[in-house]
Amino acid sequence: MGARTGPAAAAAGGDGDGRPGRRALLVGAAAAAVGTAVLAREELSRLWWRLPGVDKPRVAGAVDFRGARWVAASAANYRRADRPADYRVDRVVVHVTQGGYASAVKVFQDPAHGAAAHYIVRADGRVTQLIRELDVAFHAGNREYNERSVGIEHEGFVDDASSFTDALYAASARLTATVCGRYGIPVDREHIIGHAEVPGTDHTDPGRFWDWDRYLGLVRAERARRAPDERS
């Protein structure tokens, strides 16, 4: 989430990302034009689950990060997808909640809020997943960045350096290293960014007290530690 600037600060947290995407519209057209070659076979094979009456199989309560706790966000705050088959994932976006853990969970479960991240990392290092990485979370305030990124919230305040505890940095680094390994995301500042760096955003998180050098060092160390297991 993070602090906002300008007139939009008084507005709700929504992304305006709930409208049907190009692919959804194409699949809808394909369903209406049965018996015609509206879409290529490859496109249809990737998007079959978007056809009316078809739902991609999911395991209730499953998490993508081992040890995470599952707490579901409102379905109004994300869009079902099949990433990375339909959208390439090549970014991690770092957020700060501007509040406590419980309040962040509450707003992400509120369908009127219009936004939620994939994960929240608590100050004590506990990780909660609210949206599957398969799906497009409305977290970045930019439709393209939502589609291509995993959003990670961190409990705390952008203007309070004490928010960013050793446990929070360590747990978040393990999480980000796992995400980067899963999608082949480089561990650098082009691909691991703050919410404030998303084009068009009015947010300021993670703010001046977020230690990027320390954080990337921890993520790189986790990636190096995990690499032998990933090759086996």
XYZ file of N, CA and C in Angstrom:
696
model
N 0.859 -1.193 0.000
C 0.000 0.000 0.000
C 0.885 1.230 0.000
N 1.254 1.734 1.169
C 2.170 2.853 1.218
C 1.481 4.190 1.194
N 2.234 5.236 1.563
C 1.690 6.578 1.578
C 1.434 7.056 0.162
N 0.433 7.956 0.042
C 0.100 8.519 -1.259
C 0.380 10.001 -1.270
N 0.478 10.551 -2.461
C 0.667 11.981 -2.626
C -0.368 12.508 -3.598
N -0.665 13.805 -3.493
C -1.553 14.440 -4.457
C -3.012 14.152 -4.191
N -3.915 14.585 -5.100
C -5.350 14.454 -4.911
C -5.812 13.025 -4.742
N -5.113 12.078 -5.341
C -5.560 10.692 -5.259
C -5.404 10.111 -3.878
N -4.735 10.836 -2.969
C -4.529 10.306 -1.627
C -5.843 10.077 -0.912
N -6.879 10.837 -1.261
C -8.166 10.689 -0.591
C -9.024 9.618 -1.228
N -8.600 9.070 -2.353
C -9.394 8.085 -3.077
C -9.203 6.705 -2.497
N -10.060 5.784 -2.900
C -9.929 4.391 -2.472
C -8.699 3.774 -3.107
N -8.328 2.577 -2.587
C -7.081 1.967 -3.005
C -7.141 1.215 -4.302
N -8.239 1.263 -5.047
C -8.404 0.405 -6.203
C -7.496 0.727 -7.368
N -7.257 -0.293 -8.174
C -6.406 -0.179 -9.346
C -7.184 0.118 -10.608
N -8.501 -0.083 -10.593
C -9.238 -0.010 -11.838
C -8.843 -1.129 -12.771
N -8.477 -2.304 -12.207
C -7.940 -3.407 -13.000
C -8.950 -4.521 -13.160
N -10.186 -4.296 -12.796
C -11.156 -5.360 -12.848
C -11.805 -5.562 -14.202
N -11.543 -4.659 -15.141
C -12.192 -4.785 -16.450
C -11.585 -5.965 -17.213
N -12.347 -6.558 -18.125
C -11.824 -7.713 -18.867
C -10.586 -7.343 -19.665
N -9.592 -8.213 -19.673
C -8.386 -7.995 -20.455
C -8.584 -8.410 -21.902
N -7.585 -8.092 -22.705
C -7.646 -8.430 -24.126
C -7.851 -9.912 -24.326
N -7.139 -10.731 -23.547
C -7.248 -12.180 -23.720
C -8.648 -12.673 -23.345
N -9.197 -12.116 -22.264
C -10.527 -12.543 -21.862
C -11.549 -12.205 -22.940
N -11.410 -11.018 -23.551
C -12.331 -10.627 -24.611
C -12.175 -11.522 -25.831
N -10.940 -11.883 -26.157
C -10.702 -12.767 -27.293
C -11.332 -14.129 -27.069
N -11.176 -14.644 -25.829
C -11.752 -15.948 -25.541
C -13.267 -15.889 -25.576
N -13.846 -14.768 -25.090
C -15.289 -14.607 -25.163
C -15.769 -14.620 -26.606
N -15.023 -13.966 -27.464
C -15.375 -13.958 -28.885
C -15.286 -15.356 -29.469
N -14.283 -16.113 -29.015
C -14.129 -17.482 -29.518
C -15.318 -18.344 -29.115
N -15.780 -18.152 -27.895
C -16.921 -18.940 -27.438
C -18.172 -18.612 -28.232
N -18.312 -17.334 -28.616
C -19.498 -16.909 -29.365
C -19.443 -17.363 -30.817
N -18.269 -17.643 -31.289
C -18.106 -18.015 -32.699
C -17.710 -19.478 -32.811
N -18.523 -20.349 -32.236
C -18.234 -21.777 -32.240
C -18.138 -22.277 -33.675
N -17.122 -23.119 -33.919
C -16.946 -23.705 -35.239
C -16.112 -22.866 -36.176
N -15.650 -21.701 -35.721
C -14.799 -20.854 -36.556
C -13.406 -20.782 -35.951
N -12.435 -20.457 -36.792
C -11.041 -20.377 -36.334
C -10.726 -18.953 -35.910
N -11.399 -18.451 -34.858
C -11.182 -17.078 -34.401
C -9.810 -16.935 -33.765
N -9.404 -17.948 -32.991
C -8.110 -17.901 -32.318
C -7.249 -19.070 -32.754
N -5.970 -18.888 -32.702
C -5.043 -19.974 -32.993
C -5.189 -21.052 -31.941
N -4.918 -22.302 -32.323
C -5.058 -23.425 -31.394
C -4.185 -23.243 -30.166
N -2.982 -22.712 -30.336
C -2.072 -22.524 -29.191
C -2.664 -21.555 -28.174
N -3.241 -20.455 -28.667
C -3.845 -19.477 -27.760
C -5.002 -20.094 -26.993
N -5.840 -20.846 -27.688
C -6.973 -21.485 -27.020
C -6.506 -22.519 -25.998
N -5.447 -23.251 -26.309
C -4.975 -24.272 -25.374
C -4.467 -23.653 -24.089
N -3.949 -22.426 -24.149
C -3.475 -21.740 -22.959
C -4.615 -21.141 -22.158
N -5.703 -20.797 -22.839
C -6.757 -20.010 -22.196
C -8.085 -20.750 -22.097
N -8.051 -22.082 -22.223
C -9.291 -22.851 -22.207
C -10.112 -22.591 -20.958
N -9.425 -22.355 -19.855
C -10.128 -22.244 -18.575
C -10.888 -20.935 -18.433
N -10.680 -19.987 -19.370
C -11.442 -18.747 -19.325
C -12.781 -18.850 -20.055
N -13.002 -19.950 -20.753
C -14.281 -20.124 -21.431
C -15.399 -20.283 -20.406
N -16.626 -19.841 -20.735
C -17.742 -19.949 -19.790
C -17.924 -21.379 -19.305
N -18.102 -21.506 -17.978
C -18.359 -22.814 -17.393
C -17.120 -23.624 -17.090
N -15.940 -23.093 -17.402
C -14.696 -23.823 -17.150
C -13.878 -23.044 -16.130
N -13.383 -23.740 -15.121
C -12.577 -23.097 -14.093
C -11.282 -23.872 -13.923
N -10.164 -23.178 -13.906
C -8.875 -23.843 -13.738
C -8.822 -24.512 -12.367
N -8.407 -25.782 -12.311
C -8.364 -26.487 -11.024
C -7.442 -25.777 -10.029
N -7.901 -25.631 -8.795
C -7.123 -25.039 -7.723
C -7.235 -25.927 -6.484
N -6.234 -25.867 -5.648
C -6.271 -26.558 -4.361
C -6.567 -25.514 -3.295
N -7.666 -25.663 -2.612
C -8.069 -24.686 -1.600
C -7.001 -24.561 -0.520
N -6.617 -23.317 -0.225
C -5.661 -23.068 0.836
C -4.213 -23.334 0.480
N -3.927 -23.740 -0.770
C -2.546 -24.018 -1.178
C -1.737 -22.725 -1.205
N -0.459 -22.815 -0.821
C 0.425 -21.658 -0.855
C 1.584 -21.928 -1.810
N 2.155 -20.853 -2.326
C 3.284 -20.960 -3.247
C 4.629 -20.860 -2.533
N 4.618 -20.373 -1.289
C 5.840 -20.218 -0.509
C 5.743 -21.100 0.724
N 6.642 -22.058 0.824
C 6.600 -23.015 1.925
C 6.661 -22.301 3.270
N 5.737 -22.649 4.147
C 5.690 -22.052 5.476
C 4.766 -20.862 5.585
N 4.278 -20.362 4.448
C 3.348 -19.232 4.501
C 2.007 -19.671 5.063
N 1.340 -18.746 5.683
C -0.032 -18.950 6.146
C -0.975 -18.447 5.064
N -2.042 -19.182 4.786
C -3.006 -18.760 3.774
C -4.164 -18.018 4.418
N -4.418 -16.798 3.958
C -5.589 -16.013 4.339
C -6.092 -15.372 3.052
N -7.247 -15.777 2.574
C -7.692 -15.351 1.248
C -8.110 -13.888 1.208
N -7.618 -13.168 0.209
C -8.097 -11.819 -0.086
C -9.465 -11.908 -0.755
N -10.182 -10.807 -0.753
C -11.451 -10.767 -1.472
C -11.215 -10.991 -2.964
N -12.092 -11.773 -3.575
C -11.980 -12.033 -5.010
C -12.143 -10.762 -5.834
N -12.666 -9.691 -5.230
C -12.801 -8.425 -5.944
C -11.476 -7.684 -6.065
N -10.465 -8.152 -5.335
C -9.193 -7.433 -5.284
C -8.092 -8.098 -6.110
N -8.477 -9.050 -6.952
C -7.526 -9.665 -7.876
C -8.279 -10.251 -9.057
N -7.551 -10.656 -10.071
C -8.146 -11.244 -11.271
C -7.558 -12.634 -11.486
N -8.407 -13.630 -11.658
C -7.951 -14.997 -11.870
C -7.177 -15.080 -13.183
N -6.088 -15.841 -13.154
C -5.219 -15.958 -14.322
C -4.522 -17.308 -14.286
N -3.577 -17.487 -15.172
C -2.798 -18.727 -15.251
C -1.340 -18.359 -15.506
N -0.805 -17.477 -14.672
C 0.570 -17.044 -14.855
C 1.546 -18.177 -14.508
N 2.665 -18.293 -15.198
C 3.152 -17.420 -16.267
C 2.726 -17.839 -17.673
N 1.748 -18.757 -17.795
C 1.338 -19.192 -19.133
C 0.684 -18.059 -19.915
N -0.122 -17.227 -19.234
C -0.796 -16.153 -19.966
C -0.152 -14.786 -19.770
N 0.567 -14.588 -18.678
C 1.307 -13.348 -18.460
C 2.689 -13.695 -17.913
N 3.723 -13.188 -18.539
C 5.078 -13.394 -18.033
C 5.253 -12.667 -16.704
N 5.928 -13.311 -15.752
C 6.210 -12.691 -14.458
C 7.689 -12.339 -14.419
N 8.007 -11.034 -14.342
C 9.407 -10.622 -14.371
C 9.721 -9.493 -13.401
N 8.852 -9.267 -12.430
C 9.082 -8.217 -11.443
C 8.593 -8.670 -10.066
N 9.269 -8.146 -9.034
C 8.763 -8.190 -7.660
C 8.591 -6.738 -7.226
N 7.424 -6.408 -6.676
C 7.161 -5.045 -6.217
C 7.087 -5.045 -4.695
N 7.922 -4.215 -4.075
C 8.012 -4.113 -2.615
C 7.092 -2.994 -2.136
N 6.221 -3.336 -1.187
C 5.271 -2.388 -0.594
C 5.480 -2.303 0.916
N 4.934 -1.253 1.515
C 4.850 -1.129 2.966
C 3.397 -0.819 3.306
N 2.869 -1.469 4.333
C 1.431 -1.428 4.612
C 0.920 -0.089 5.119
N 1.809 0.732 5.723
C 1.362 1.945 6.410
C 0.342 1.604 7.499
N 0.631 0.573 8.244
C -0.238 0.138 9.324
C 0.199 -1.220 9.820
N -0.593 -1.788 10.690
C -0.287 -3.087 11.240
C -0.719 -4.223 10.328
N -0.272 -5.410 10.681
C -0.594 -6.611 9.901
C -2.104 -6.838 9.835
N -2.775 -6.792 10.976
C -4.203 -7.098 11.014
C -5.009 -6.127 10.159
N -4.633 -4.850 10.194
C -5.380 -3.870 9.397
C -5.161 -4.097 7.902
N -3.956 -4.529 7.528
C -3.689 -4.815 6.115
C -4.528 -5.991 5.639
N -4.577 -7.063 6.436
C -5.401 -8.215 6.073
C -6.860 -7.794 5.937
N -7.325 -6.968 6.863
C -8.729 -6.543 6.845
C -9.081 -5.807 5.559
N -8.216 -4.883 5.127
C -8.559 -4.132 3.911
C -8.436 -5.006 2.674
N -7.503 -5.974 2.676
C -7.374 -6.851 1.523
C -8.538 -7.826 1.414
N -9.231 -8.047 2.518
C -10.430 -8.894 2.496
C -11.701 -8.090 2.243
N -11.577 -6.790 2.105
C -12.713 -5.902 1.868
C -12.911 -5.729 0.364
N -14.022 -6.207 -0.196
C -14.218 -6.095 -1.647
C -14.303 -4.660 -2.137
N -14.606 -3.723 -1.248
C -14.705 -2.327 -1.665
C -13.342 -1.660 -1.758
N -12.310 -2.302 -1.223
C -10.980 -1.678 -1.217
C -10.383 -1.621 -2.619
N -10.580 -2.671 -3.408
C -10.122 -2.668 -4.790
C -8.651 -2.956 -4.980
N -7.964 -3.432 -3.942
C -6.533 -3.710 -4.067
C -6.115 -4.749 -3.036
N -5.074 -5.511 -3.383
C -4.476 -6.477 -2.459
C -3.171 -6.959 -3.065
N -2.243 -7.383 -2.204
C -0.972 -7.934 -2.654
C -1.000 -9.453 -2.528
N -0.044 -10.108 -3.160
C 0.050 -11.570 -3.052
C 0.446 -12.003 -1.640
N 1.339 -11.223 -1.014
C 1.886 -11.608 0.289
C 1.942 -10.405 1.234
N 1.937 -10.716 2.541
C 2.302 -9.753 3.585
C 3.372 -10.413 4.448
N 4.451 -9.657 4.720
C 5.487 -10.109 5.647
C 5.354 -9.296 6.928
N 5.146 -9.991 8.057
C 5.004 -9.309 9.336
C 6.365 -8.886 9.880
N 6.341 -7.991 10.871
C 7.574 -7.524 11.493
C 8.344 -8.668 12.141
N 7.628 -9.708 12.593
C 8.293 -10.855 13.233
C 8.748 -11.906 12.233
N 8.569 -11.636 10.936
C 9.023 -12.556 9.901
C 7.986 -13.542 9.411
N 6.795 -13.528 9.980
C 5.741 -14.433 9.521
C 5.248 -13.990 8.145
N 5.081 -14.942 7.235
C 4.626 -14.643 5.875
C 3.209 -15.155 5.680
N 2.343 -14.294 5.176
C 0.971 -14.658 4.848
C 0.758 -14.487 3.352
N 0.163 -15.490 2.714
C -0.204 -15.375 1.303
C -1.703 -15.166 1.206
N -2.103 -14.190 0.414
C -3.515 -13.852 0.251
C -4.038 -14.125 -1.147
N -3.142 -14.172 -2.129
C -3.516 -14.393 -3.524
C -2.475 -15.327 -4.128
N -2.930 -16.316 -4.905
C -1.981 -17.205 -5.573
C -1.153 -16.437 -6.594
N 0.091 -16.854 -6.759
C 0.938 -16.216 -7.767
C 0.401 -16.425 -9.179
N -0.396 -17.440 -9.374
C -1.069 -17.645 -10.653
C -1.892 -16.426 -11.061
N -2.439 -15.742 -10.067
C -3.438 -14.715 -10.319
C -2.840 -13.312 -10.314
N -3.564 -12.377 -10.915
C -3.135 -10.991 -11.041
C -3.694 -10.201 -9.871
N -2.830 -9.854 -8.920
C -3.250 -9.044 -7.780
C -3.298 -7.574 -8.177
N -4.272 -6.845 -7.638
C -4.378 -5.409 -7.899
C -3.566 -4.677 -6.825
N -2.265 -4.600 -7.033
C -1.402 -4.054 -5.989
C -0.546 -2.883 -6.438
N -0.294 -2.752 -7.726
C 0.702 -1.796 -8.192
C 0.116 -0.483 -8.703
N -1.189 -0.434 -8.954
C -1.776 0.778 -9.520
C -1.500 0.945 -10.996
N -1.071 -0.132 -11.646
C -0.718 -0.100 -13.069
C -1.044 -1.479 -13.629
N -1.949 -1.534 -14.593
C -2.434 -2.822 -15.087
C -1.306 -3.724 -15.595
N -0.391 -3.177 -16.405
C 0.694 -3.985 -16.963
C 1.588 -4.529 -15.856
N 1.912 -3.691 -14.886
C 2.781 -4.143 -13.794
C 2.074 -5.156 -12.906
N 0.786 -5.017 -12.717
C 0.040 -6.043 -11.987
C 0.176 -7.396 -12.676
N 0.023 -7.396 -13.995
C 0.047 -8.645 -14.745
C 1.408 -9.317 -14.727
N 2.484 -8.529 -14.585
C 3.824 -9.087 -14.731
C 4.571 -9.223 -13.407
N 3.931 -8.953 -12.275
C 4.674 -8.894 -11.018
C 4.012 -9.675 -9.887
N 4.827 -9.928 -8.864
C 4.350 -10.441 -7.578
C 4.497 -9.305 -6.574
N 3.433 -9.003 -5.854
C 3.440 -7.907 -4.890
C 3.626 -8.413 -3.470
N 4.583 -7.808 -2.750
C 4.876 -8.212 -1.370
C 4.743 -6.996 -0.465
N 3.779 -7.042 0.443
C 3.602 -6.008 1.454
C 4.475 -6.316 2.672
N 4.904 -5.265 3.359
C 5.692 -5.401 4.579
C 5.043 -4.571 5.679
N 4.820 -5.189 6.807
C 4.185 -4.498 7.922
C 5.055 -3.325 8.378
N 4.434 -2.155 8.532
C 5.192 -1.019 9.041
C 4.787 0.289 8.408
N 5.670 1.285 8.598
C 5.425 2.646 8.131
C 6.658 3.156 7.394
N 6.451 3.857 6.296
C 7.573 4.307 5.480
C 8.488 5.271 6.230
N 7.951 6.009 7.219
C 8.749 7.001 7.935
C 9.270 6.495 9.271
N 9.163 5.199 9.513
C 9.624 4.615 10.771
C 10.645 3.525 10.459
N 11.928 3.860 10.611
C 12.986 2.910 10.277
C 12.910 1.645 11.113
N 12.362 1.738 12.324
C 12.279 0.562 13.201
C 11.281 -0.469 12.686
N 10.445 -0.087 11.732
C 9.497 -1.045 11.142
C 10.222 -2.202 10.457
N 11.388 -1.916 9.906
C 12.069 -2.887 9.056
C 13.060 -3.702 9.884
N 12.514 -4.691 10.550
C 13.266 -5.511 11.485
C 14.158 -6.510 10.755
N 15.124 -7.063 11.501
C 15.974 -8.103 10.927
C 15.131 -9.282 10.447
N 14.124 -9.654 11.250
C 13.267 -10.793 10.898
C 12.477 -10.515 9.632
N 12.008 -9.284 9.488
C 11.234 -8.920 8.292
C 12.123 -8.974 7.054
N 13.309 -8.377 7.120
C 14.225 -8.408 5.973
C 14.566 -9.855 5.590
N 14.885 -10.670 6.581
C 15.310 -12.045 6.298
C 14.191 -12.851 5.664
N 12.984 -12.746 6.221
C 11.860 -13.509 5.687
C 11.491 -13.030 4.289
N 11.484 -11.718 4.095
C 11.147 -11.179 2.782
C 12.187 -11.580 1.741
N 13.463 -11.591 2.137
C 14.517 -11.999 1.208
C 14.347 -13.450 0.786
N 13.976 -14.322 1.729
C 13.734 -15.729 1.378
C 12.572 -15.846 0.404
N 11.524 -15.077 0.666
C 10.355 -15.088 -0.212
C 10.710 -14.576 -1.606
N 11.374 -13.442 -1.681
C 11.723 -12.866 -2.979
C 12.696 -13.761 -3.737
N 13.636 -14.380 -3.028
C 14.568 -15.308 -3.685
C 13.819 -16.483 -4.291
N 12.807 -16.963 -3.595
C 11.997 -18.070 -4.106
C 11.233 -17.649 -5.353
N 10.626 -16.466 -5.308
C 9.880 -15.955 -6.462
C 10.819 -15.763 -7.652
N 11.985 -15.180 -7.419
C 12.945 -14.954 -8.502
C 13.411 -16.275 -9.112
N 13.645 -17.270 -8.274
C 14.051 -18.569 -8.780
C 12.970 -19.236 -9.603
N 11.722 -19.093 -9.163
C 10.611 -19.741 -9.858
C 10.415 -19.200 -11.268
N 10.605 -17.890 -11.450
C 10.314 -17.265 -12.740
C 11.567 -16.799 -13.484
N 12.744 -17.085 -12.941
C 13.965 -16.651 -13.596
C 14.152 -15.146 -13.583
N 13.750 -14.493 -12.505
C 13.848 -13.038 -12.389
C 15.243 -12.660 -11.884
N 15.944 -11.777 -12.581
C 17.256 -11.334 -12.086
C 17.127 -10.602 -10.753
N 18.111 -10.785 -9.893
C 18.106 -10.096 -8.593
C 18.844 -8.775 -8.773
N 18.110 -7.759 -9.203
C 18.684 -6.424 -9.378
C 17.571 -5.395 -9.233
N 17.962 -4.122 -9.263
C 16.986 -3.050 -9.003
C 16.099 -2.755 -10.213
N 16.377 -3.356 -11.335
C 15.463 -3.222 -12.465
C 14.265 -4.147 -12.305
N 14.480 -5.274 -11.649
C 13.442 -6.293 -11.564
C 12.843 -6.447 -10.169
N 13.514 -5.923 -9.152
C 12.963 -5.873 -7.792
C 12.849 -4.395 -7.447
N 11.630 -3.897 -7.431
C 11.410 -2.453 -7.362
C 10.466 -2.099 -6.224
N 10.465 -0.823 -5.876
C 9.506 -0.314 -4.910
C 8.221 0.116 -5.582
N 7.155 0.159 -4.799
C 5.866 0.610 -5.326
C 5.991 2.010 -5.927
N 6.809 2.857 -5.312
C 6.973 4.225 -5.793
C 7.553 4.293 -7.202
N 8.187 3.212 -7.646
C 8.833 3.198 -8.965
C 7.920 2.702 -10.081
N 6.730 2.284 -9.749
C 5.785 1.822 -10.766
C 5.259 3.032 -11.537
N 5.302 3.014 -12.849
C 4.822 4.156 -13.631
C 3.379 4.513 -13.294
N 3.151 5.801 -13.065
C 1.809 6.294 -12.821
C 1.336 6.202 -11.391
N 2.150 5.647 -10.488
C 1.693 5.495 -9.114
C 1.761 6.819 -8.359
N 0.953 6.916 -7.287
C 1.014 8.083 -6.402
C 1.460 7.657 -4.999
N 2.092 6.477 -4.906
C 2.555 5.958 -3.620
C 4.045 6.238 -3.428
N 4.475 6.204 -2.171
C 5.865 6.513 -1.846
C 6.626 5.336 -1.256
N 5.959 4.205 -1.029
C 6.622 3.075 -0.382
C 7.575 2.339 -1.327
N 8.629 1.733 -0.776
C 8.864 1.487 0.656
C 9.528 2.620 1.406
N 9.860 3.712 0.770
C 10.365 4.883 1.463
C 11.872 4.895 1.685
N 12.346 5.986 2.268
C 13.785 6.243 2.373
C 14.497 5.351 3.373
N 13.746 4.724 4.278
C 14.401 3.889 5.284
C 14.548 2.429 4.850
N 13.994 2.081 3.705
C 14.171 0.725 3.197
C 15.592 0.593 2.661
N 16.339 -0.362 3.175
C 17.755 -0.518 2.822
C 17.886 -1.463 1.619
N 17.925 -0.865 0.437
C 17.961 -1.673 -0.779
C 19.244 -2.495 -0.899
N 20.372 -1.915 -0.543
C 21.633 -2.660 -0.629
C 21.592 -3.891 0.272
N 21.144 -3.698 1.487
C 21.036 -4.829 2.410
C 20.058 -5.867 1.875
N 18.917 -5.398 1.405
C 17.871 -6.315 0.957
C 18.333 -7.159 -0.233
N 18.902 -6.520 -1.245
C 19.351 -7.263 -2.414
C 20.489 -8.213 -2.056
N 21.338 -7.807 -1.126
C 22.388 -8.705 -0.672
C 21.817 -9.963 -0.036
N 20.790 -9.797 0.765
C 20.135 -10.947 1.391
C 19.452 -11.835 0.347
N 18.797 -11.210 -0.632
C 18.126 -11.992 -1.681
C 19.169 -12.778 -2.486
N 20.275 -12.135 -2.844
C 21.319 -12.828 -3.603
C 21.904 -13.995 -2.807
N 22.106 -13.783 -1.512
C 22.638 -14.859 -0.673
C 21.675 -16.038 -0.632
N 20.388 -15.757 -0.549
C 19.377 -16.825 -0.553
C 19.353 -17.553 -1.891
N 19.489 -16.796 -2.983
C 19.501 -17.437 -4.300
C 20.720 -18.355 -4.435
N 21.873 -17.882 -3.963
C 23.087 -18.714 -4.042
C 22.954 -19.962 -3.194
N 22.329 -19.821 -2.040
C 22.159 -20.968 -1.139
C 21.220 -21.997 -1.748
N 20.215 -21.553 -2.469
C 19.203 -22.447 -3.029
C 19.624 -23.060 -4.358
N 20.575 -22.441 -5.040
C 20.933 -22.863 -6.406
C 21.311 -24.335 -6.517
N 22.128 -24.910 -5.595
C 22.483 -26.336 -5.731
C 21.262 -27.249 -5.685
N 20.291 -26.936 -4.823
C 19.081 -27.747 -4.734
C 18.253 -27.643 -6.004
N 18.230 -26.445 -6.600
C 17.435 -26.237 -7.810
C 18.025 -26.975 -9.012
N 19.360 -27.223 -8.975
C 19.992 -27.932 -10.087
C 19.860 -29.452 -9.951
N 19.542 -29.906 -8.753
C 19.498 -31.354 -8.528
C 18.191 -31.959 -9.001
